[in-house]
Coordinates of C-alpha atoms in Angstrom, one line a residue:
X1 CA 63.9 75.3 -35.5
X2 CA 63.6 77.6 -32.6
X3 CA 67.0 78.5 -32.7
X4 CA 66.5 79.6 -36.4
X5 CA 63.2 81.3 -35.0
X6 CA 64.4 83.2 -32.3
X7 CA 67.1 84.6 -34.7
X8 CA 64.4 85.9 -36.9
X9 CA 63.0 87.2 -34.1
X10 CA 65.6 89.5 -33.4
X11 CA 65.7 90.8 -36.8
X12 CA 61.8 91.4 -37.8
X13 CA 59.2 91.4 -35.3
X14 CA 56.4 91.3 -37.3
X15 CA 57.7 87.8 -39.0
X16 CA 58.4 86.7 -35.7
X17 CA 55.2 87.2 -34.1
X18 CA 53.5 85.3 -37.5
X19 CA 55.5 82.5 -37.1
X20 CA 55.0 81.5 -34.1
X21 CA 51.3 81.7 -34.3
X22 CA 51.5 79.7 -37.6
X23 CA 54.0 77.1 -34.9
X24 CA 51.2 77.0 -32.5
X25 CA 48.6 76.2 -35.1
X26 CA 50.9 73.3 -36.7
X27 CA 51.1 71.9 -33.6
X28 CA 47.2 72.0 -32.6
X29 CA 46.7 70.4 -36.1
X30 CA 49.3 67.5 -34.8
X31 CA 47.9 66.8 -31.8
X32 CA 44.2 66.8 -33.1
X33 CA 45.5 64.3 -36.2
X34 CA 47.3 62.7 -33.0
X35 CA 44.0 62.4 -31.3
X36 CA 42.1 60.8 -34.0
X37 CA 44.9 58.4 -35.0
X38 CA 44.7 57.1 -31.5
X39 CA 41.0 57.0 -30.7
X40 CA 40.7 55.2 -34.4
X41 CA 43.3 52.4 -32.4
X42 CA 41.8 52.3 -29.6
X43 CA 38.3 51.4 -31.6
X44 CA 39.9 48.7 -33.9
X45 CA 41.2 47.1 -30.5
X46 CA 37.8 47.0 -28.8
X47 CA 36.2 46.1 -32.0
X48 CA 38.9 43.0 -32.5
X49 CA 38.3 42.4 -28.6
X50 CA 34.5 42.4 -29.1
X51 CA 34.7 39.9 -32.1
X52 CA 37.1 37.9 -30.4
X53 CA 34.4 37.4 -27.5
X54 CA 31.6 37.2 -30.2
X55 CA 33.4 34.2 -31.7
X56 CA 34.0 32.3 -27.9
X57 CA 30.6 33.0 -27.5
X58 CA 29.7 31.3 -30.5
X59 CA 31.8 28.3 -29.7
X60 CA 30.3 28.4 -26.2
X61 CA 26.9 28.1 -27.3
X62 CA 28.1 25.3 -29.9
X63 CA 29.8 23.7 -26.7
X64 CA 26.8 24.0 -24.9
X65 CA 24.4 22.8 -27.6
X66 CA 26.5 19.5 -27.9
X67 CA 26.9 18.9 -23.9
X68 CA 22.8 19.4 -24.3
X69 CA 22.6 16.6 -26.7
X70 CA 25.4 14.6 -24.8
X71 CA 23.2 14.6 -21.7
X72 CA 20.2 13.1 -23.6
X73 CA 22.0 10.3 -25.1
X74 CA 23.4 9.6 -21.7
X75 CA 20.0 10.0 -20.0
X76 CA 18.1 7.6 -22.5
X77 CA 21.0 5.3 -22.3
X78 CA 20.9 5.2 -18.7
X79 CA 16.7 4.7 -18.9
X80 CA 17.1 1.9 -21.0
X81 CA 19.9 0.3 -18.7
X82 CA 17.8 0.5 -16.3
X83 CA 15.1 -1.1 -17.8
X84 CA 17.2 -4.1 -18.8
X85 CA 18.4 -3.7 -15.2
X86 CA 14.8 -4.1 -13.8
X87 CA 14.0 -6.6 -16.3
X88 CA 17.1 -9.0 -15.3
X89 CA 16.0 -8.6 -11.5
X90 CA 12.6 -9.3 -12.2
X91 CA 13.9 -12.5 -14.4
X92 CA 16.1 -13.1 -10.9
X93 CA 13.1 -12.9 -8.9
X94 CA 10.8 -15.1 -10.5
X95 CA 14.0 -18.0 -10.9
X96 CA 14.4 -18.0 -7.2
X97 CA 11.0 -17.9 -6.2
X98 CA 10.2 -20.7 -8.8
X99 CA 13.4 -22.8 -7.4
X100 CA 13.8 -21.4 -3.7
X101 CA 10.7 -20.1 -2.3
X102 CA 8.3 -23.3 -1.0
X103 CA 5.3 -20.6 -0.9
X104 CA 5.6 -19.2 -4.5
X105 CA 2.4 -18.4 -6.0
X106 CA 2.5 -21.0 -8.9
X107 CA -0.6 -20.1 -11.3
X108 CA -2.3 -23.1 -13.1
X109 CA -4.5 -23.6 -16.4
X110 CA -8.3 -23.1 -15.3
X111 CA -11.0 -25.2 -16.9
X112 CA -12.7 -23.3 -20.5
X113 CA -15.7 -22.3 -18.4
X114 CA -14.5 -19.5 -16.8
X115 CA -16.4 -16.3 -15.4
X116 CA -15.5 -13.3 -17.5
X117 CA -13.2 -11.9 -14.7
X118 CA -10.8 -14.6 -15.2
X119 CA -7.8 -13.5 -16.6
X120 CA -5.7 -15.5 -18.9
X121 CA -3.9 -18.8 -18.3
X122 CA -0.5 -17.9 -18.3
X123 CA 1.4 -20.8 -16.2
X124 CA 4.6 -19.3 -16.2
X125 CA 4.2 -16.8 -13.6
X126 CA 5.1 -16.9 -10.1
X127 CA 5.7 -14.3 -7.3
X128 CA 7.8 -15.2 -3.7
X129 CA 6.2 -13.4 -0.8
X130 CA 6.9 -9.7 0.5
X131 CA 9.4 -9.5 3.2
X132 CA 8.5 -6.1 5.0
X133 CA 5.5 -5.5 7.2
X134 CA 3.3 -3.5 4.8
X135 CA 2.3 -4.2 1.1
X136 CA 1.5 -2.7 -1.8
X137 CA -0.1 -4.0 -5.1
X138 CA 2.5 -3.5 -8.3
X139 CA 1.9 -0.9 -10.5
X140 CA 0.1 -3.8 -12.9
X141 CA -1.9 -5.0 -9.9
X142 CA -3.1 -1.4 -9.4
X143 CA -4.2 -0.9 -12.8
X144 CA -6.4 -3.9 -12.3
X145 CA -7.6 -3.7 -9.6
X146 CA -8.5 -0.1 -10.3
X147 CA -10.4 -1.5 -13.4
X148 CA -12.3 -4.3 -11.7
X149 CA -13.6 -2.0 -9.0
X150 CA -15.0 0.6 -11.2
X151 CA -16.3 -2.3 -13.2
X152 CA -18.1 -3.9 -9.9
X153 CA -19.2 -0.5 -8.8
X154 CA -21.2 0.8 -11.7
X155 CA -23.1 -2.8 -12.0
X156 CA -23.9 -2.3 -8.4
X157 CA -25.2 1.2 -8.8
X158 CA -27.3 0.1 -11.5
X159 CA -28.7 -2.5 -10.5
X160 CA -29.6 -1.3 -7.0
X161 CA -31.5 1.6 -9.2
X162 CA -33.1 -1.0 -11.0
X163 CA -31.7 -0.6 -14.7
X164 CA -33.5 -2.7 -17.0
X165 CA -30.0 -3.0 -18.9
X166 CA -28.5 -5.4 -16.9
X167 CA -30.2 -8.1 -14.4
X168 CA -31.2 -7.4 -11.2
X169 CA -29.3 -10.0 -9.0
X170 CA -28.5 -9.8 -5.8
X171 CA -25.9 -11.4 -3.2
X172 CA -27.5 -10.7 0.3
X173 CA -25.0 -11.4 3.2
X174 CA -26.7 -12.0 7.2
X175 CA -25.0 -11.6 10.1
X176 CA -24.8 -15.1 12.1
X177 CA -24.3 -14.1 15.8
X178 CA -20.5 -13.8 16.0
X179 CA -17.7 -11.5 16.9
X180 CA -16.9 -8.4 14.9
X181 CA -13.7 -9.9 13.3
X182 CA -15.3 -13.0 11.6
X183 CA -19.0 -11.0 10.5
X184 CA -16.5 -8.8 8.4
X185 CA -14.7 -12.0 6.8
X186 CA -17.9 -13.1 5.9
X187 CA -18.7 -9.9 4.3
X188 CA -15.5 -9.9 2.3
X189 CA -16.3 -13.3 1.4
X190 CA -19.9 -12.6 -0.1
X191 CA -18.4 -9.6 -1.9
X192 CA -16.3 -12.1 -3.5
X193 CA -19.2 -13.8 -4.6
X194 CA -20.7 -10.9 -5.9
X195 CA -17.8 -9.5 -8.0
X196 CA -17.4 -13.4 -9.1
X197 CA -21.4 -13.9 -10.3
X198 CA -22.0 -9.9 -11.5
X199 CA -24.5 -9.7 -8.5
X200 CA -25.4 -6.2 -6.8
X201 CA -24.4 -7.3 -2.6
X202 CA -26.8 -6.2 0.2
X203 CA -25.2 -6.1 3.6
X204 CA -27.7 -7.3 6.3
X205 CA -25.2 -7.3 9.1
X206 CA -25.6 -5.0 12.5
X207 CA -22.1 -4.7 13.2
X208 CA -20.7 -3.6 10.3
X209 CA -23.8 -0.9 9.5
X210 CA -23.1 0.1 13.0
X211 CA -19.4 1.4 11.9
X212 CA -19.9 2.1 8.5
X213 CA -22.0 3.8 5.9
X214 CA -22.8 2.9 2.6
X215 CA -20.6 4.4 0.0
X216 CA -22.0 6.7 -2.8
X217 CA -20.1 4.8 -5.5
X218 CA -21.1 1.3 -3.4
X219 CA -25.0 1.3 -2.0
X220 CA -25.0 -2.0 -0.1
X221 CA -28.4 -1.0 2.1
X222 CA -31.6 -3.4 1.3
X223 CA -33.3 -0.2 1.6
X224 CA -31.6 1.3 -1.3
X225 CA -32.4 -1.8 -3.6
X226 CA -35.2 -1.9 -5.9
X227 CA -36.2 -4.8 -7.3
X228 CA -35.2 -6.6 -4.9
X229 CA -36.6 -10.1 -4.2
X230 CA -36.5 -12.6 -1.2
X231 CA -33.6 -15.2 -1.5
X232 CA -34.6 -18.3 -3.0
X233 CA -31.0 -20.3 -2.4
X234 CA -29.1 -20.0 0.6
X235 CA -25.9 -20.4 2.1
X236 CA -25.0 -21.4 5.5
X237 CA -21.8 -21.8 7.4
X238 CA -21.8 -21.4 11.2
X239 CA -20.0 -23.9 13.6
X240 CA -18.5 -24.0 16.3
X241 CA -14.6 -25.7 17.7
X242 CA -16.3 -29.2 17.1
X243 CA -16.4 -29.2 13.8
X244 CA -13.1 -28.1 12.7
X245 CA -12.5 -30.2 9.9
X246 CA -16.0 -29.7 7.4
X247 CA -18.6 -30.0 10.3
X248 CA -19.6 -26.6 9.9
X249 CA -20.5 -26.4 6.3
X250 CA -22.4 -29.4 4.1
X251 CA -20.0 -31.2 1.8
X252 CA -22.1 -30.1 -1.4
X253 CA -21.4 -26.6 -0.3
X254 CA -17.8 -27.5 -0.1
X255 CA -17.6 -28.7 -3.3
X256 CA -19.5 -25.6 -5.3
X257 CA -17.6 -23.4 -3.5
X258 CA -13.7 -24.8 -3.5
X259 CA -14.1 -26.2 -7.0
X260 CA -17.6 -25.2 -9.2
X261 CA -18.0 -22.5 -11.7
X262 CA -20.7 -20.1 -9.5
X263 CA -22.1 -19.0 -12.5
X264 CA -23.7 -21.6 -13.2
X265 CA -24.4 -22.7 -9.3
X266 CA -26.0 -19.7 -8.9
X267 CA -27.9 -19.6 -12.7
X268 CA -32.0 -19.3 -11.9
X269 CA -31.4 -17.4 -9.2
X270 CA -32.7 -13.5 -8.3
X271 CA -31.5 -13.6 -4.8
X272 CA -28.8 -15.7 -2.9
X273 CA -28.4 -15.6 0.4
X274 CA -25.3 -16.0 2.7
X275 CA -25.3 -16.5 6.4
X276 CA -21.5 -16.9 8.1
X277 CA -19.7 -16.1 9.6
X278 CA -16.6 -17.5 8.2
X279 CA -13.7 -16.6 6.2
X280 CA -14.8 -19.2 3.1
X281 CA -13.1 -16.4 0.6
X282 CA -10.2 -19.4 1.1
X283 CA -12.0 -21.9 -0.9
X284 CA -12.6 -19.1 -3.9
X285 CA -9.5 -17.6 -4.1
X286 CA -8.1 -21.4 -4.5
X287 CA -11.1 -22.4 -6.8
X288 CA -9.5 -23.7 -10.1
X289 CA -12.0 -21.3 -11.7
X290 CA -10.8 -18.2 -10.2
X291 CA -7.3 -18.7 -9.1
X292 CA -5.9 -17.2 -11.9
X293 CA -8.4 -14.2 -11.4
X294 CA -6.9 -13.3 -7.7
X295 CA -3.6 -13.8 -8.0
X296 CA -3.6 -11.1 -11.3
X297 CA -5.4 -8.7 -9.8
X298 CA -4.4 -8.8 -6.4
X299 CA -0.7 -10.9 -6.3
X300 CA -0.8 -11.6 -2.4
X301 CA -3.1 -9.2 -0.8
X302 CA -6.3 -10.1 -1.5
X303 CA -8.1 -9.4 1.9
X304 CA -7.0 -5.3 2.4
X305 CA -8.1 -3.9 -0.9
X306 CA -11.3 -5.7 -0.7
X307 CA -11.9 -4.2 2.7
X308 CA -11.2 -1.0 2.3
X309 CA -12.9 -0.3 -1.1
X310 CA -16.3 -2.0 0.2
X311 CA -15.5 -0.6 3.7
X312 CA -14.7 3.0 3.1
X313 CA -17.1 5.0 4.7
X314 CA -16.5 4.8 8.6
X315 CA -19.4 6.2 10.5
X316 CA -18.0 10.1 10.9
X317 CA -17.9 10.0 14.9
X318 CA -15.4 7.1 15.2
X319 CA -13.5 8.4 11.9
X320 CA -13.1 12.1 14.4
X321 CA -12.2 9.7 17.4
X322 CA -9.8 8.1 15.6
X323 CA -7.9 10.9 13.6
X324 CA -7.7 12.8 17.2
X325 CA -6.3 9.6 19.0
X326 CA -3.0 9.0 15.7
X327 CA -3.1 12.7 16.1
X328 CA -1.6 12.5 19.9
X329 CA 0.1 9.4 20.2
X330 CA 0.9 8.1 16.7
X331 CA 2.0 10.8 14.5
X332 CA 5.5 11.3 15.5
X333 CA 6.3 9.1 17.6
X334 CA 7.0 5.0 16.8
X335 CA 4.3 2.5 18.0
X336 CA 4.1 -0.8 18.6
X337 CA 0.5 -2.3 19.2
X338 CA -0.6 -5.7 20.0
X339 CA -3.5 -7.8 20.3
X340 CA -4.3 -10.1 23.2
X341 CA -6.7 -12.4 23.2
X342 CA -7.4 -14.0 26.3
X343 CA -9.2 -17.0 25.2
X344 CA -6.1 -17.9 23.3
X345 CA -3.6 -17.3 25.5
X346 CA -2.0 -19.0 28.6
X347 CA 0.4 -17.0 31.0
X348 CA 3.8 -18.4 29.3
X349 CA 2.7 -17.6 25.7
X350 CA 1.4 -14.1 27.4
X351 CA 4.5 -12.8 28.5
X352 CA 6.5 -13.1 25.3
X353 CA 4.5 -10.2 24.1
X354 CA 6.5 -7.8 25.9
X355 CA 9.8 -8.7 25.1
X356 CA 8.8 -9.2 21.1
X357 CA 7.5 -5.7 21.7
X358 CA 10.6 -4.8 23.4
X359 CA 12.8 -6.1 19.8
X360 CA 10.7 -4.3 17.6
X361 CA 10.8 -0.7 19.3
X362 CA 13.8 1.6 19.2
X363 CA 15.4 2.3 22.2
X364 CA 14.5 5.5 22.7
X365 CA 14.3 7.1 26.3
X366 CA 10.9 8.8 26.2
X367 CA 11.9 11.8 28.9
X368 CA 14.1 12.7 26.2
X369 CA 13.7 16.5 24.7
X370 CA 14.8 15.4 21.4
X371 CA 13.6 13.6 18.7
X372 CA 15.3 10.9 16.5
X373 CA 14.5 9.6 12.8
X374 CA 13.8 6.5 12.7
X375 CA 13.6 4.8 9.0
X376 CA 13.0 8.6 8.0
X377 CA 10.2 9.0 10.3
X378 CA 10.8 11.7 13.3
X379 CA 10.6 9.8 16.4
X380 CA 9.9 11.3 20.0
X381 CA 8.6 8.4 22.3
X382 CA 7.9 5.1 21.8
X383 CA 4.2 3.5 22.8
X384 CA 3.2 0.1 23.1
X385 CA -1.0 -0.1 22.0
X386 CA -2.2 -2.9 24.2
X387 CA -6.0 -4.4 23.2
X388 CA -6.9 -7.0 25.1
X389 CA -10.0 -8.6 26.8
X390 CA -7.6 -9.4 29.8
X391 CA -6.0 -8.0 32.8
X392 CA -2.3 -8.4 31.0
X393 CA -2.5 -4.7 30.1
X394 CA -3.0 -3.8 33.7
X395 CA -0.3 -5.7 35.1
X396 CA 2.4 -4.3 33.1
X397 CA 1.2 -0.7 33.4
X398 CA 3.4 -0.1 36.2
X399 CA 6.4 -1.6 35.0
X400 CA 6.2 0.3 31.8
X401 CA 4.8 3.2 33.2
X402 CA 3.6 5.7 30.3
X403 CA 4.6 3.4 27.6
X404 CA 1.5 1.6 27.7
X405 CA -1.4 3.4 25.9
X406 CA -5.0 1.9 25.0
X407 CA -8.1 3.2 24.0
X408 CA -9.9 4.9 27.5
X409 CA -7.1 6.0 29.8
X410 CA -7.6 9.4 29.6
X411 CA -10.1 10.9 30.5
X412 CA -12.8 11.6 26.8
X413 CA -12.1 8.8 25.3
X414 CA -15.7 6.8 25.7
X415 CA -17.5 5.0 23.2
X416 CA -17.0 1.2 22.1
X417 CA -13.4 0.2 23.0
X418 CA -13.8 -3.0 20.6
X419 CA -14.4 -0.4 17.6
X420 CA -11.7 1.4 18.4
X421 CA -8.9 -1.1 18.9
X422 CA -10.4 -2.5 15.7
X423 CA -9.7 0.7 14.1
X424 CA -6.4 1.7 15.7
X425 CA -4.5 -1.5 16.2
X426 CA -3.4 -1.6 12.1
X427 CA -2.3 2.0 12.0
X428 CA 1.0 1.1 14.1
X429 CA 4.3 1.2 13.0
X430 CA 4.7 -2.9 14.2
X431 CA 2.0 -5.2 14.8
X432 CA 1.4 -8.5 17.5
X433 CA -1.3 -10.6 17.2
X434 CA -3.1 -13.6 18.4
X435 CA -2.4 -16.6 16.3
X436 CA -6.0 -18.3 15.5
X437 CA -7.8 -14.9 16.6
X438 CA -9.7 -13.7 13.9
X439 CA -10.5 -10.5 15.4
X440 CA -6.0 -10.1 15.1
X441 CA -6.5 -11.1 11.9
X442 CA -8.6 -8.4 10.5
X443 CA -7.0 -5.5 12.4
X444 CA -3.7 -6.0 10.2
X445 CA -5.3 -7.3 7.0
X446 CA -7.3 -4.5 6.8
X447 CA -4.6 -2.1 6.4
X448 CA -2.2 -4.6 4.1
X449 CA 0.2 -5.6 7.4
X450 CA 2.1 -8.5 7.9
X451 CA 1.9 -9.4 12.1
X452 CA 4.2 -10.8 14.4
X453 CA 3.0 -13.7 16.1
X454 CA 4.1 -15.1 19.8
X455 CA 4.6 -18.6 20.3
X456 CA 4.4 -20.8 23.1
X457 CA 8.1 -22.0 22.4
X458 CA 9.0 -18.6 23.6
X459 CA 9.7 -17.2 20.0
X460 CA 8.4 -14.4 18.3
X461 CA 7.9 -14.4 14.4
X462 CA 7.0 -12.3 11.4
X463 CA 4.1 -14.2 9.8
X464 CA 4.7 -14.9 6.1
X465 CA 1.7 -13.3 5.1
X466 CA -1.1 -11.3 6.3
X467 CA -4.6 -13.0 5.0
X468 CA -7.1 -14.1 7.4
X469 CA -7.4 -18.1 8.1
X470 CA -10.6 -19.9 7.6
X471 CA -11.1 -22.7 10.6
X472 CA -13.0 -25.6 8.0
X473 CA -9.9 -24.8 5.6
X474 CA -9.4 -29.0 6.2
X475 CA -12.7 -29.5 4.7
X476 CA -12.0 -29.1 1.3
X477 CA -9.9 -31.8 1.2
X478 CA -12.6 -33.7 0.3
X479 CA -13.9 -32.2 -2.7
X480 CA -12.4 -33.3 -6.3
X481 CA -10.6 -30.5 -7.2
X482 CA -7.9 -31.5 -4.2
X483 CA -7.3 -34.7 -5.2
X484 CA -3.6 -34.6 -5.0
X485 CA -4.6 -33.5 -0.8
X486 CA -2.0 -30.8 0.6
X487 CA -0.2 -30.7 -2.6
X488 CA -3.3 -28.9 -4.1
X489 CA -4.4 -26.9 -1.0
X490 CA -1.0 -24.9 -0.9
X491 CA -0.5 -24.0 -4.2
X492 CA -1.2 -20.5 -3.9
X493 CA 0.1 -18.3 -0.4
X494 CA -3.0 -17.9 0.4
X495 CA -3.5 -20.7 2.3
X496 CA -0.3 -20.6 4.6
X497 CA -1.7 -18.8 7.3
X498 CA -4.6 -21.7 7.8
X499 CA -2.2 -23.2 9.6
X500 CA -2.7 -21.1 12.2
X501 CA -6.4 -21.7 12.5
X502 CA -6.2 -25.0 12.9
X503 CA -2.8 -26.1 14.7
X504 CA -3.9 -23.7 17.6
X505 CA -7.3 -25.3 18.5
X506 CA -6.5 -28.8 17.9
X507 CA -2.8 -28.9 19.5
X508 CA -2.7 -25.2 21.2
X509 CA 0.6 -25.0 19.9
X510 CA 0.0 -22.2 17.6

């Protein structure tokens, strides 16, 4: 074509200069046409592309949407495995404890006259006792106890305001002239009485109103009572060591208390009045009447979640004195306290405290710079809590050097030492008590803990539960609800610990 063109060329200018303009345009025209053919490609292939990722998209989202719905199903499924897991171990549980455990809480029928706390009469439960060294009530246990202390709390408020809608009776407990640790058992005991017989409780004891307030929801102060009238039936169970065995309480006492309906004791009755200064809760929560009642609500800590919903409202200055003294030597670090009562005590069955303290503390070098966990806890020194009426604590000072910590070695901490060690000895991490000391016995009850007790066969033991003992326990056998003698008495857990009492006065075994 250009060969043909230049040829012309030579012959006519003129044509030649026409046709290569009309060359120049062809070509333009091509490559435009050129042009638009291949950006109309290039848009069909990013249009195809952009479908093609539309439709993954889609199928991702469908993917997606199924795995969703996958997940579900495999998330109820696992739920309901573990329910039938829980309910299997549960099923487990209650065979051994009905065919291994010898301390099983075994629940039996209770006569038709029951108070209307009672719960039902359900003979086939039965729990084996906790294993660790702090309790807590089941989620069920919760719930009622929850229920029954709201229930108790707005009777008392109203009848202490005098509401004409319900009666105004009252449970009045007196201090008898006794340590700190058995006026407070006696306490928990009339409370019992009062939640039992749907009486409003006055507290008339010096001790306890000198630690604690009376709660808002819980106004226990005769001063806050209206309506209130002088007792016309009363109580009475002091004693001392000599009458282990009953002597300390009158056998018709024994008898209303282990085995009659208190209703109906009680019926006729404004004001009843207690003076004790004993743990006789033992005989109620083992009264055929109201067996049933405890071990519902409470399972096998009935003593701590009495306590510390009647027993709430710690006098402000030892509450301060106490959150300062956890604040330096208990938060962080892994403490083992122990009670020592002298009284109780010879030198043999003294020095196994140290080495029981000694296997329960982690060996942990406190000039150390850095901290270890211990069971999740971040632990920088280890501290022994001696209370003791005694010189022990002083005599192992300098062989344990800063280990050793107790309420007044430094320099501000005054006020009542007994209060304190009362208050502080529960709150660590490991517990050693005084077997038969009642005063040990409420530090760890208080606060739901199971103690370690030292023996004088150079052992040292977890106890197998943490309830207070009651020294006339032996008394009840007597009464007509234990006919069948031990057989009855240790039915429930409750009454394991009495051993202790007892076996350490009369033999000083422990």
């Amino acid at each position: 074509f250009f060969i043909a063109l230049r040829g012309v060329c030579r012959r006519r200018l003129a044509s030649c200069l026409m046709a290569r303009i009309n060359i120049f345009v062809i070509l333009l025209v091509l490559i435009l046409f050129g042009a638009i053919l291949y950006l109309e490609n290039v848009q069909q292939v990013n249009q195809e592309k952009l479908d093609q990722l539309a439709r993954e998209l889609s199928q991702s989202n469908t993917a997606l949407s199924r795995s969703k719905t996958d997940i579900e199903a495999i998330k109820t499924a696992l739920q309901e495995s573990e329910k039938e897991l829980l309910t299997l171990q549960q099923q487990q549980q209650q065979q051994q404890s009905q065919h291994e455990d010898p301390y099983a809480i075994t629940k039996i029928s209770s006569p038709s006259s029951l108070s209307p706390l009672s719960s039902n009469n359900n003979n086939n439960i039965s729990s084996s006792l906790y294993k660790d060294n702090a309790w807590s009530p089941s989620t069920n246990e919760k719930r009622l106890q929850d229920a029954l202390f709201a229930k108790y709390s707005d009777l008392q408020r109203r009848i202490m305001r005098g509401d004409s809608s319900v009666p105004s009776q009252f449970i009045i407990f007196r201090q008898e002239p006794s340590g700190l640790g058995n006026t407070v058992t006696a306490f928990i005991s009339t409370l019992m009485l009062g939640i039992l017989t749907d009486r409003a409780i006055i507290c008339e004891s010096h001790s306890i109103l000198a630690m604690y307030d009376s709660p808002d929801y819980l106004p226990f102060r005769e001063s806050e009572a209206k309506n209130f009238k002088s007792p016309s039936l009363t109580f009475t169970q002091v004693g001392g060591w000599a009458e282990m065995g009953g002597g300390g309480l009158k056998t018709e006492w024994y008898e209303r208390m282990a085995c009659g309906d208190l209703k109906k004791v009680f019926e006729g009755h404004t004001t009843v009045e207690v003076v004790s200064n004993q743990y006789f809760g033992v005989l109620l929560i083992n009264n055929p009447n109201y067996i049933n009642f405890f071990m519902d609500t409470f399972g096998k800590d009935i003593f701590g979640p009495l306590y510390r919903f009647a027993l709430s409202a710690l006098k402000p200055d030892l509450a301060s004195k106490v959150a300062q003294y956890k604040e330096k030597y208990f938060k962080d670090n892994f403490v083992v306290s122990m009670h020592m009562r002298n009284e109780y005590l010879n030198e043999k069955r003294a020095s196994m405290f140290w080495p029981c303290a000694e296997m329960l503390s982690p060996h942990i070098d406190n000039d150390a710079e850095e901290p270890r966990y211990i069971n999740g806890k971040l632990v920088k020194k280890v501290y022994w809590y001696v209370a003791t009426d005694s010189s022990y604590r002083d005599r192992v000072t300098g062989k344990y050097g800063d280990r050793i910590i107790f309420w007044g070695k430094n320099a501000g901490e005054s006020g009542d030492a007994r209060a304190m060690d009362f208050l502080l000895v529960g709150e660590a991490d490991e517990v050693i008590g005084t077997a038969g000391s009642t005063f040990s016995d409420i530090m760890f009850a208080r606060v739901s803990k199971v103690p370690h007790q030292v023996t004088e066969v150079n052992t040292c033991y977890r106890n197998v539960h943490n309830q207070p003992c009651y020294f006339f326990w032996k008394g009840a056998l007597d009464t007509t609800c234990y006919k069948n003698g031990y057989e009855d008495m240790f039915r429930n857990p409750m009454m394991v610990n009495q051993r202790n009492c007892y076996t350490n006065f009369q033999h000083g075994d422990g």
